[in-house]
Amino acid sequence: MDSLAPHTEVRVAVAQCFRTLSTSTEPEDIISSLQTLLSFLDEGPESRSTPDQRAEFSRAHFTRTLQFLLSNIQADWLLGLSAAQRTDLWDGLFLRGPPEQALLVLMEGISELKASTSLDLLISITERFLLSGRLAALLWSSCLQTAPSDSPQLRETLLARIVALPDLTANRLHLKNKPCFCPQQYFTLLASEMLTALERTCQALKDGTDCSLIFVAQTLGKVCVQGHSGPVFAVMAPRLSVCTRSDMVWQRVCWKLLQNVPQRWMESVLTGLVQAVRGPEAFGRIIGNLVLTNKKAQYVVTHKLLLLQYKYETQVLRTVLGYLAADRERRSLLLQVLRALSQAWANPSAVKHTPLEQQLYVSKALLLSVNLLRDAELQELRSELLQCMLGGMQSHLDSSVVRIRHMGMVVGECLSARMDLNNTKLKFEYDQDEETLELLSLMTPISGEEPEEEPENGVTSPQETSEKTTQNASSENKSKSDPGSDLDSDDEFSPYDMSADQEMTKESPRYLRDCLETLISSEDSVRVELSLRVAEGLVRKNVFAAREISVQLTKVLLHTEDKYSIRGFLSLRQTTMVALTVTDCIPVTQYLTTEFYSMNYGLRQRLDILEVLALAAQELSKPISEERSPSVGVSSCTDLTPYPGDNPVHWRQVVERRIQNKTKRLTKGATQPPAKATPNRYAPVAGHFFFPLLSNYDKPQVTFDLLGGDHLVLGRLIHTLGLFMHLAVNAPVAAQMGRALLDFVWAVRYHADQMVRRGVLFAVCSVFLSMPSQNLLVDLNEQLFETRTWLADVAEGDPDEDCRNLAIQSLVLLDKSLKKQLQDQQALGMET
């Protein structure tokens, strides 16, 4: 019975205080009762309670006391206390007892109370609770408990309250929230309190006291999984990096802390930490060999951070791979990572179906890991890397995306240089940009925890090298031409008299048929060039002559090659073919669309046909511009100084134009007449551009397989058809074109090549934009639902960003068209 006496005394004293506070109205009795309750929390030498009584009160009566006080927060006796008495007696009970119990009661009270003075009082106490270091006391008290003394449910509730405190206060206070409750400040404070608990743990271990870091590790994991790892590790990572540099006890505490993080939160902790540390050395000191003892940590570090996620900076890759390479026991994981990276980089399916950003991320990781290999390890993996290099380069160079091809070239160059295959190194020609320069710089090792600033290019640019070479050559020439030199000089030879020579010039062709004959039979490069340069002007000026030989000249131009390296050859040939197509539209268009599927044509020629048709369709869809006669074009000086007697109308126009240019007006109305309506030349012939290209696409030729390996031409074809559809807006044949185009692209909507998928989505956008809204509901009623579902899937899950954006635009256009049609139908129904 003697052992129960302290428990009984505490229970009787607490019950007596509760009765007094509930019934008494005397201020002396109220203050005496509060002082009695507060005496069970005093641990000083003048305390009136014994250690057993204080322990019993904290264990069994403290939470009940705080709940009793909250239930009487509107009592008259509380309002009768002075500010000093309330701060010392009332607030002291919340700030001196077990911090975990006080925090739970405060959070419960804040969640239940409405906006009032009582809520303001609890908010004030909670603010003092945080700023007085009670969170550090809470964490430290858990460290002293080598075995959990509370239930798992209570611990989960406490963790949830600690992490959700900013959310709870924000939901209750709204715009009147306190600064210390804001997430950035609160989690920064929580990180400082965790560091304080870790410092006390280190000191206790040095003094020989056992500690437990389970609750601190759970708090860290819970905070990180809720998305607050940034502000937490911004405070903790630099401090842990410094403390673990020379103190082994700190290293052991950090290792134990991360070992105790629950598996479900391990990924959030490691990803936050690896982004906050300054280098692989600090990362290794903090986590130790965690990847060797924890399967979840190994999966995150060696697989998820390198192969699945690609949102991190290059410094994260340096930290992770440098950490694996820094220790002899972890280097086996580096080799495992290198094999996985090489397989992922060389996988043809990955090149086609993964986002370009992820491919760039894997390329960086591959180059960094290869650069960390030792010579013996490089010899061991030589055959695998060679196979990776050859297969991966082939997959990248086959891509229709320029950035992917450049990526394959740079990685191939770096791998061949690192493996040093018989002193031979690959070298490709490509334009160096920021992306390629960054990949090249990864082969340069960086030492130290804080990366040094790298030069912008990493190597001396070819321009600087050429300038230095030119300067050296000029200095050598100056020294050679020095009068004091013994070398022979050519100054004694007199120049040959060429004053009587005349430059031989050849006259440009004046007839289109002469140009045709020159292009067919002439071997004179000058005549061929002159013919190409004047051909477009002759076509547009002599329409009747052009129509006589339009198909024949188009055929000759299509087969003409740049044998003489004529400047602007491709542009001259293309503009002439466009002029022929615009001038004699139907015959030339029929010829080009037929030849597109013919045999014995290269991919370049088929792409040229599509470009000519697209440019011609664009020109035909534009209003006809005023054509000036050759005489006016030659004698342009008359526009500047007209003679009044020759053309009085023209003279008046020039004078009026000068007056308009010289006159200053504050406000200007419509001084120009409205644009004159002109017929759309493309609408009547749109079908001749469009429908022939939809035939024979599924019939493979000997040198051409549109649905097979020639996906570059397929993507360009679909894009060109989409352009024809877009230009055919308001044309009578637009509805028929839209139905045919959707049927065509529906078969290739899941094509592996992203350029083809972009073309498909562009074509769908063109259909929704150009096809009348009433035809969408009538002609495509059965396809709209399935098309909308497919567009939603593309917008959410396609690996290519451009495809996702095009899918979103298509959905917007579809919804807009359907909404307009429904509104029109409702308006018609109301009128009837």
PDB file of N, CA and C in Angstrom, residues 499-585:
ATOM      1  N   SER A 499      44.743  45.733-118.528  1.00  0.00           N
ATOM      2  CA  SER A 499      43.812  46.848-118.677  1.00  0.00           C
ATOM      3  C   SER A 499      42.917  46.702-119.891  1.00  0.00           C
ATOM      4  N   ALA A 500      43.396  46.008-120.946  1.00  0.00           N
ATOM      5  CA  ALA A 500      42.608  45.867-122.164  1.00  0.00           C
ATOM      6  C   ALA A 500      41.669  44.678-122.149  1.00  0.00           C
ATOM      7  N   ASP A 501      41.712  43.853-121.047  1.00  0.00           N
ATOM      8  CA  ASP A 501      40.860  42.679-120.996  1.00  0.00           C
ATOM      9  C   ASP A 501      39.406  43.084-120.769  1.00  0.00           C
ATOM     10  N   GLN A 502      38.506  42.297-121.311  1.00  0.00           N
ATOM     11  CA  GLN A 502      37.076  42.525-121.164  1.00  0.00           C
ATOM     12  C   GLN A 502      36.424  41.291-120.519  1.00  0.00           C
ATOM     13  N   GLU A 503      35.553  41.576-119.592  1.00  0.00           N
ATOM     14  CA  GLU A 503      34.873  40.475-118.917  1.00  0.00           C
ATOM     15  C   GLU A 503      33.844  39.863-119.844  1.00  0.00           C
ATOM     16  N   MET A 504      33.886  38.526-119.929  1.00  0.00           N
ATOM     17  CA  MET A 504      32.968  37.818-120.810  1.00  0.00           C
ATOM     18  C   MET A 504      31.674  37.540-120.045  1.00  0.00           C
ATOM     19  N   THR A 505      30.609  38.090-120.487  1.00  0.00           N
ATOM     20  CA  THR A 505      29.305  37.903-119.851  1.00  0.00           C
ATOM     21  C   THR A 505      28.371  37.185-120.796  1.00  0.00           C
ATOM     22  N   LYS A 506      27.468  36.435-120.220  1.00  0.00           N
ATOM     23  CA  LYS A 506      26.485  35.707-121.005  1.00  0.00           C
ATOM     24  C   LYS A 506      25.106  36.266-120.696  1.00  0.00           C
ATOM     25  N   GLU A 507      24.316  36.375-121.721  1.00  0.00           N
ATOM     26  CA  GLU A 507      23.001  36.965-121.598  1.00  0.00           C
ATOM     27  C   GLU A 507      22.027  35.960-120.994  1.00  0.00           C
ATOM     28  N   SER A 508      21.174  36.459-120.101  1.00  0.00           N
ATOM     29  CA  SER A 508      20.175  35.598-119.476  1.00  0.00           C
ATOM     30  C   SER A 508      19.105  35.221-120.495  1.00  0.00           C
ATOM     31  N   PRO A 509      18.541  34.027-120.377  1.00  0.00           N
ATOM     32  CA  PRO A 509      17.470  33.625-121.307  1.00  0.00           C
ATOM     33  C   PRO A 509      16.258  34.538-121.161  1.00  0.00           C
ATOM     34  N   ARG A 510      15.620  34.807-122.310  1.00  0.00           N
ATOM     35  CA  ARG A 510      14.430  35.650-122.311  1.00  0.00           C
ATOM     36  C   ARG A 510      13.149  34.856-122.560  1.00  0.00           C
ATOM     37  N   TYR A 511      13.294  33.594-122.897  1.00  0.00           N
ATOM     38  CA  TYR A 511      12.135  32.752-123.150  1.00  0.00           C
ATOM     39  C   TYR A 511      12.206  31.514-122.257  1.00  0.00           C
ATOM     40  N   LEU A 512      11.039  31.106-121.794  1.00  0.00           N
ATOM     41  CA  LEU A 512      10.963  29.974-120.877  1.00  0.00           C
ATOM     42  C   LEU A 512      11.410  28.678-121.549  1.00  0.00           C
ATOM     43  N   ARG A 513      11.106  28.537-122.844  1.00  0.00           N
ATOM     44  CA  ARG A 513      11.513  27.320-123.539  1.00  0.00           C
ATOM     45  C   ARG A 513      13.031  27.223-123.653  1.00  0.00           C
ATOM     46  N   ASP A 514      13.723  28.386-123.768  1.00  0.00           N
ATOM     47  CA  ASP A 514      15.188  28.368-123.772  1.00  0.00           C
ATOM     48  C   ASP A 514      15.716  27.851-122.429  1.00  0.00           C
ATOM     49  N   CYS A 515      15.078  28.247-121.348  1.00  0.00           N
ATOM     50  CA  CYS A 515      15.486  27.725-120.018  1.00  0.00           C
ATOM     51  C   CYS A 515      15.318  26.210-119.976  1.00  0.00           C
ATOM     52  N   LEU A 516      14.219  25.735-120.510  1.00  0.00           N
ATOM     53  CA  LEU A 516      13.985  24.296-120.508  1.00  0.00           C
ATOM     54  C   LEU A 516      15.064  23.563-121.298  1.00  0.00           C
ATOM     55  N   GLU A 517      15.400  24.062-122.484  1.00  0.00           N
ATOM     56  CA  GLU A 517      16.419  23.411-123.302  1.00  0.00           C
ATOM     57  C   GLU A 517      17.780  23.448-122.609  1.00  0.00           C
ATOM     58  N   THR A 518      18.086  24.558-121.955  1.00  0.00           N
ATOM     59  CA  THR A 518      19.366  24.661-121.244  1.00  0.00           C
ATOM     60  C   THR A 518      19.450  23.653-120.115  1.00  0.00           C
ATOM     61  N   LEU A 519      18.394  23.528-119.334  1.00  0.00           N
ATOM     62  CA  LEU A 519      18.405  22.590-118.209  1.00  0.00           C
ATOM     63  C   LEU A 519      18.470  21.144-118.691  1.00  0.00           C
ATOM     64  N   ILE A 520      17.951  20.860-119.881  1.00  0.00           N
ATOM     65  CA  ILE A 520      17.950  19.486-120.377  1.00  0.00           C
ATOM     66  C   ILE A 520      19.306  19.100-120.959  1.00  0.00           C
ATOM     67  N   SER A 521      19.879  19.974-121.799  1.00  0.00           N
ATOM     68  CA  SER A 521      21.024  19.552-122.605  1.00  0.00           C
ATOM     69  C   SER A 521      22.321  20.279-122.329  1.00  0.00           C
ATOM     70  N   SER A 522      22.297  21.444-121.719  1.00  0.00           N
ATOM     71  CA  SER A 522      23.527  22.228-121.590  1.00  0.00           C
ATOM     72  C   SER A 522      24.402  21.694-120.464  1.00  0.00           C
ATOM     73  N   GLU A 523      25.701  21.747-120.686  1.00  0.00           N
ATOM     74  CA  GLU A 523      26.694  21.395-119.679  1.00  0.00           C
ATOM     75  C   GLU A 523      27.425  22.619-119.170  1.00  0.00           C
ATOM     76  N   ASP A 524      26.989  23.797-119.602  1.00  0.00           N
ATOM     77  CA  ASP A 524      27.618  25.047-119.193  1.00  0.00           C
ATOM     78  C   ASP A 524      27.016  25.476-117.851  1.00  0.00           C
ATOM     79  N   SER A 525      27.844  25.543-116.831  1.00  0.00           N
ATOM     80  CA  SER A 525      27.339  25.860-115.493  1.00  0.00           C
ATOM     81  C   SER A 525      26.763  27.269-115.428  1.00  0.00           C
ATOM     82  N   VAL A 526      27.370  28.220-116.172  1.00  0.00           N
ATOM     83  CA  VAL A 526      26.883  29.597-116.125  1.00  0.00           C
ATOM     84  C   VAL A 526      25.485  29.684-116.741  1.00  0.00           C
ATOM     85  N   ARG A 527      25.290  29.046-117.893  1.00  0.00           N
ATOM     86  CA  ARG A 527      23.984  29.066-118.538  1.00  0.00           C
ATOM     87  C   ARG A 527      22.919  28.385-117.678  1.00  0.00           C
ATOM     88  N   VAL A 528      23.304  27.288-117.035  1.00  0.00           N
ATOM     89  CA  VAL A 528      22.349  26.597-116.156  1.00  0.00           C
ATOM     90  C   VAL A 528      21.947  27.488-114.984  1.00  0.00           C
ATOM     91  N   GLU A 529      22.934  28.162-114.397  1.00  0.00           N
ATOM     92  CA  GLU A 529      22.624  29.040-113.267  1.00  0.00           C
ATOM     93  C   GLU A 529      21.743  30.203-113.697  1.00  0.00           C
ATOM     94  N   LEU A 530      22.050  30.834-114.846  1.00  0.00           N
ATOM     95  CA  LEU A 530      21.229  31.932-115.325  1.00  0.00           C
ATOM     96  C   LEU A 530      19.806  31.473-115.618  1.00  0.00           C
ATOM     97  N   SER A 531      19.672  30.295-116.169  1.00  0.00           N
ATOM     98  CA  SER A 531      18.336  29.776-116.459  1.00  0.00           C
ATOM     99  C   SER A 531      17.533  29.571-115.182  1.00  0.00           C
ATOM    100  N   LEU A 532      18.178  29.036-114.137  1.00  0.00           N
ATOM    101  CA  LEU A 532      17.477  28.819-112.875  1.00  0.00           C
ATOM    102  C   LEU A 532      17.070  30.139-112.228  1.00  0.00           C
ATOM    103  N   ARG A 533      17.896  31.165-112.391  1.00  0.00           N
ATOM    104  CA  ARG A 533      17.619  32.423-111.715  1.00  0.00           C
ATOM    105  C   ARG A 533      16.487  33.211-112.385  1.00  0.00           C
ATOM    106  N   VAL A 534      16.307  33.036-113.670  1.00  0.00           N
ATOM    107  CA  VAL A 534      15.257  33.803-114.351  1.00  0.00           C
ATOM    108  C   VAL A 534      14.006  32.975-114.586  1.00  0.00           C
ATOM    109  N   ALA A 535      14.049  31.683-114.290  1.00  0.00           N
ATOM    110  CA  ALA A 535      12.920  30.814-114.634  1.00  0.00           C
ATOM    111  C   ALA A 535      11.644  31.221-113.904  1.00  0.00           C
ATOM    112  N   GLU A 536      11.711  31.515-112.623  1.00  0.00           N
ATOM    113  CA  GLU A 536      10.494  31.855-111.886  1.00  0.00           C
ATOM    114  C   GLU A 536       9.842  33.113-112.444  1.00  0.00           C
ATOM    115  N   GLY A 537      10.659  34.154-112.714  1.00  0.00           N
ATOM    116  CA  GLY A 537      10.094  35.381-113.263  1.00  0.00           C
ATOM    117  C   GLY A 537       9.450  35.168-114.621  1.00  0.00           C
ATOM    118  N   LEU A 538      10.065  34.338-115.460  1.00  0.00           N
ATOM    119  CA  LEU A 538       9.486  34.067-116.771  1.00  0.00           C
ATOM    120  C   LEU A 538       8.184  33.294-116.663  1.00  0.00           C
ATOM    121  N   VAL A 539       8.098  32.386-115.706  1.00  0.00           N
ATOM    122  CA  VAL A 539       6.854  31.625-115.502  1.00  0.00           C
ATOM    123  C   VAL A 539       5.720  32.550-115.102  1.00  0.00           C
ATOM    124  N   ARG A 540       5.971  33.442-114.167  1.00  0.00           N
ATOM    125  CA  ARG A 540       4.909  34.325-113.680  1.00  0.00           C
ATOM    126  C   ARG A 540       4.561  35.417-114.702  1.00  0.00           C
ATOM    127  N   LYS A 541       5.507  35.790-115.557  1.00  0.00           N
ATOM    128  CA  LYS A 541       5.236  36.843-116.532  1.00  0.00           C
ATOM    129  C   LYS A 541       4.559  36.296-117.790  1.00  0.00           C
ATOM    130  N   ASN A 542       5.001  35.130-118.250  1.00  0.00           N
ATOM    131  CA  ASN A 542       4.452  34.535-119.469  1.00  0.00           C
ATOM    132  C   ASN A 542       3.592  33.328-119.105  1.00  0.00           C
ATOM    133  N   VAL A 543       2.347  33.597-118.724  1.00  0.00           N
ATOM    134  CA  VAL A 543       1.468  32.544-118.219  1.00  0.00           C
ATOM    135  C   VAL A 543       1.150  31.537-119.317  1.00  0.00           C
ATOM    136  N   PHE A 544       0.862  32.023-120.537  1.00  0.00           N
ATOM    137  CA  PHE A 544       0.464  31.102-121.606  1.00  0.00           C
ATOM    138  C   PHE A 544       1.634  30.214-122.026  1.00  0.00           C
ATOM    139  N   ALA A 545       2.819  30.798-122.106  1.00  0.00           N
ATOM    140  CA  ALA A 545       3.996  29.993-122.449  1.00  0.00           C
ATOM    141  C   ALA A 545       4.307  28.979-121.349  1.00  0.00           C
ATOM    142  N   ALA A 546       4.101  29.373-120.109  1.00  0.00           N
ATOM    143  CA  ALA A 546       4.372  28.460-118.993  1.00  0.00           C
ATOM    144  C   ALA A 546       3.418  27.271-119.014  1.00  0.00           C
ATOM    145  N   ARG A 547       2.156  27.504-119.350  1.00  0.00           N
ATOM    146  CA  ARG A 547       1.194  26.409-119.350  1.00  0.00           C
ATOM    147  C   ARG A 547       1.485  25.388-120.450  1.00  0.00           C
ATOM    148  N   GLU A 548       2.144  25.810-121.523  1.00  0.00           N
ATOM    149  CA  GLU A 548       2.458  24.873-122.596  1.00  0.00           C
ATOM    150  C   GLU A 548       3.483  23.830-122.172  1.00  0.00           C
ATOM    151  N   ILE A 549       4.434  24.227-121.334  1.00  0.00           N
ATOM    152  CA  ILE A 549       5.529  23.323-120.950  1.00  0.00           C
ATOM    153  C   ILE A 549       5.597  23.132-119.451  1.00  0.00           C
ATOM    154  N   SER A 550       4.513  23.379-118.733  1.00  0.00           N
ATOM    155  CA  SER A 550       4.551  23.361-117.261  1.00  0.00           C
ATOM    156  C   SER A 550       4.926  21.987-116.721  1.00  0.00           C
ATOM    157  N   VAL A 551       4.269  20.942-117.220  1.00  0.00           N
ATOM    158  CA  VAL A 551       4.540  19.599-116.708  1.00  0.00           C
ATOM    159  C   VAL A 551       5.949  19.162-117.091  1.00  0.00           C
ATOM    160  N   GLN A 552       6.365  19.461-118.309  1.00  0.00           N
ATOM    161  CA  GLN A 552       7.701  19.055-118.754  1.00  0.00           C
ATOM    162  C   GLN A 552       8.780  19.765-117.953  1.00  0.00           C
ATOM    163  N   LEU A 553       8.617  21.062-117.737  1.00  0.00           N
ATOM    164  CA  LEU A 553       9.614  21.802-116.954  1.00  0.00           C
ATOM    165  C   LEU A 553       9.617  21.341-115.495  1.00  0.00           C
ATOM    166  N   THR A 554       8.456  21.030-114.961  1.00  0.00           N
ATOM    167  CA  THR A 554       8.407  20.514-113.577  1.00  0.00           C
ATOM    168  C   THR A 554       9.147  19.194-113.475  1.00  0.00           C
ATOM    169  N   LYS A 555       8.970  18.347-114.447  1.00  0.00           N
ATOM    170  CA  LYS A 555       9.673  17.054-114.451  1.00  0.00           C
ATOM    171  C   LYS A 555      11.181  17.255-114.504  1.00  0.00           C
ATOM    172  N   VAL A 556      11.645  18.175-115.367  1.00  0.00           N
ATOM    173  CA  VAL A 556      13.084  18.437-115.469  1.00  0.00           C
ATOM    174  C   VAL A 556      13.625  18.996-114.157  1.00  0.00           C
ATOM    175  N   LEU A 557      12.908  19.936-113.552  1.00  0.00           N
ATOM    176  CA  LEU A 557      13.371  20.526-112.292  1.00  0.00           C
ATOM    177  C   LEU A 557      13.391  19.495-111.170  1.00  0.00           C
ATOM    178  N   LEU A 558      12.412  18.611-111.157  1.00  0.00           N
ATOM    179  CA  LEU A 558      12.361  17.599-110.103  1.00  0.00           C
ATOM    180  C   LEU A 558      13.568  16.665-110.167  1.00  0.00           C
ATOM    181  N   HIS A 559      14.070  16.409-111.370  1.00  0.00           N
ATOM    182  CA  HIS A 559      15.196  15.501-111.533  1.00  0.00           C
ATOM    183  C   HIS A 559      16.537  16.226-111.625  1.00  0.00           C
ATOM    184  N   THR A 560      16.548  17.540-111.633  1.00  0.00           N
ATOM    185  CA  THR A 560      17.797  18.296-111.739  1.00  0.00           C
ATOM    186  C   THR A 560      18.584  18.193-110.435  1.00  0.00           C
ATOM    187  N   GLU A 561      19.883  17.959-110.536  1.00  0.00           N
ATOM    188  CA  GLU A 561      20.771  17.879-109.388  1.00  0.00           C
ATOM    189  C   GLU A 561      21.729  19.058-109.398  1.00  0.00           C
ATOM    190  N   ASP A 562      22.234  19.357-108.271  1.00  0.00           N
ATOM    191  CA  ASP A 562      23.163  20.483-108.119  1.00  0.00           C
ATOM    192  C   ASP A 562      24.576  20.023-108.486  1.00  0.00           C
ATOM    193  N   LYS A 563      24.805  19.844-109.777  1.00  0.00           N
ATOM    194  CA  LYS A 563      26.106  19.354-110.230  1.00  0.00           C
ATOM    195  C   LYS A 563      27.178  20.438-110.190  1.00  0.00           C
ATOM    196  N   TYR A 564      26.770  21.713-110.219  1.00  0.00           N
ATOM    197  CA  TYR A 564      27.746  22.798-110.324  1.00  0.00           C
ATOM    198  C   TYR A 564      27.834  23.620-109.035  1.00  0.00           C
ATOM    199  N   SER A 565      27.247  23.138-107.942  1.00  0.00           N
ATOM    200  CA  SER A 565      27.304  23.836-106.641  1.00  0.00           C
ATOM    201  C   SER A 565      26.835  25.280-106.777  1.00  0.00           C
ATOM    202  N   ILE A 566      25.678  25.460-107.362  1.00  0.00           N
ATOM    203  CA  ILE A 566      25.116  26.790-107.569  1.00  0.00           C
ATOM    204  C   ILE A 566      24.585  27.318-106.231  1.00  0.00           C
ATOM    205  N   ARG A 567      24.882  28.561-105.942  1.00  0.00           N
ATOM    206  CA  ARG A 567      24.449  29.162-104.680  1.00  0.00           C
ATOM    207  C   ARG A 567      22.934  29.327-104.686  1.00  0.00           C
ATOM    208  N   GLY A 568      22.275  28.823-103.646  1.00  0.00           N
ATOM    209  CA  GLY A 568      20.825  28.888-103.556  1.00  0.00           C
ATOM    210  C   GLY A 568      20.103  27.982-104.526  1.00  0.00           C
ATOM    211  N   PHE A 569      20.739  26.854-104.906  1.00  0.00           N
ATOM    212  CA  PHE A 569      20.153  25.971-105.913  1.00  0.00           C
ATOM    213  C   PHE A 569      18.789  25.442-105.471  1.00  0.00           C
ATOM    214  N   LEU A 570      18.699  24.940-104.249  1.00  0.00           N
ATOM    215  CA  LEU A 570      17.451  24.343-103.776  1.00  0.00           C
ATOM    216  C   LEU A 570      16.327  25.362-103.752  1.00  0.00           C
ATOM    217  N   SER A 571      16.640  26.582-103.329  1.00  0.00           N
ATOM    218  CA  SER A 571      15.611  27.621-103.278  1.00  0.00           C
ATOM    219  C   SER A 571      15.166  28.020-104.680  1.00  0.00           C
ATOM    220  N   LEU A 572      16.104  28.160-105.615  1.00  0.00           N
ATOM    221  CA  LEU A 572      15.743  28.517-106.989  1.00  0.00           C
ATOM    222  C   LEU A 572      14.868  27.443-107.627  1.00  0.00           C
ATOM    223  N   ARG A 573      15.232  26.189-107.454  1.00  0.00           N
ATOM    224  CA  ARG A 573      14.449  25.110-108.038  1.00  0.00           C
ATOM    225  C   ARG A 573      13.054  25.047-107.418  1.00  0.00           C
ATOM    226  N   GLN A 574      13.000  25.230-106.097  1.00  0.00           N
ATOM    227  CA  GLN A 574      11.712  25.119-105.415  1.00  0.00           C
ATOM    228  C   GLN A 574      10.770  26.257-105.799  1.00  0.00           C
ATOM    229  N   THR A 575      11.267  27.486-105.823  1.00  0.00           N
ATOM    230  CA  THR A 575      10.392  28.619-106.157  1.00  0.00           C
ATOM    231  C   THR A 575       9.866  28.509-107.592  1.00  0.00           C
ATOM    232  N   THR A 576      10.684  27.997-108.505  1.00  0.00           N
ATOM    233  CA  THR A 576      10.214  27.821-109.879  1.00  0.00           C
ATOM    234  C   THR A 576       9.117  26.765-109.960  1.00  0.00           C
ATOM    235  N   MET A 577       9.299  25.656-109.245  1.00  0.00           N
ATOM    236  CA  MET A 577       8.270  24.622-109.247  1.00  0.00           C
ATOM    237  C   MET A 577       6.983  25.125-108.597  1.00  0.00           C
ATOM    238  N   VAL A 578       7.093  25.944-107.560  1.00  0.00           N
ATOM    239  CA  VAL A 578       5.900  26.527-106.939  1.00  0.00           C
ATOM    240  C   VAL A 578       5.193  27.446-107.928  1.00  0.00           C
ATOM    241  N   ALA A 579       5.971  28.266-108.662  1.00  0.00           N
ATOM    242  CA  ALA A 579       5.360  29.156-109.652  1.00  0.00           C
ATOM    243  C   ALA A 579       4.651  28.362-110.737  1.00  0.00           C
ATOM    244  N   LEU A 580       5.238  27.265-111.179  1.00  0.00           N
ATOM    245  CA  LEU A 580       4.588  26.420-112.180  1.00  0.00           C
ATOM    246  C   LEU A 580       3.293  25.819-111.645  1.00  0.00           C
ATOM    247  N   THR A 581       3.302  25.368-110.384  1.00  0.00           N
ATOM    248  CA  THR A 581       2.100  24.773-109.795  1.00  0.00           C
ATOM    249  C   THR A 581       0.990  25.793-109.656  1.00  0.00           C
ATOM    250  N   VAL A 582       1.339  27.032-109.279  1.00  0.00           N
ATOM    251  CA  VAL A 582       0.327  28.074-109.136  1.00  0.00           C
ATOM    252  C   VAL A 582      -0.211  28.496-110.501  1.00  0.00           C
ATOM    253  N   THR A 583       0.669  28.565-111.514  1.00  0.00           N
ATOM    254  CA  THR A 583       0.263  29.039-112.841  1.00  0.00           C
ATOM    255  C   THR A 583      -0.603  28.011-113.567  1.00  0.00           C
ATOM    256  N   ASP A 584      -0.174  26.765-113.567  1.00  0.00           N
ATOM    257  CA  ASP A 584      -0.931  25.703-114.259  1.00  0.00           C
ATOM    258  C   ASP A 584      -1.261  24.630-113.228  1.00  0.00           C
ATOM    259  N   CYS A 585      -2.239  24.901-112.408  1.00  0.00           N
ATOM    260  CA  CYS A 585      -2.427  24.179-111.144  1.00  0.00           C
ATOM    261  C   CYS A 585      -2.758  22.703-111.349  1.00  0.00           C
TER     262      CYS A 585
END
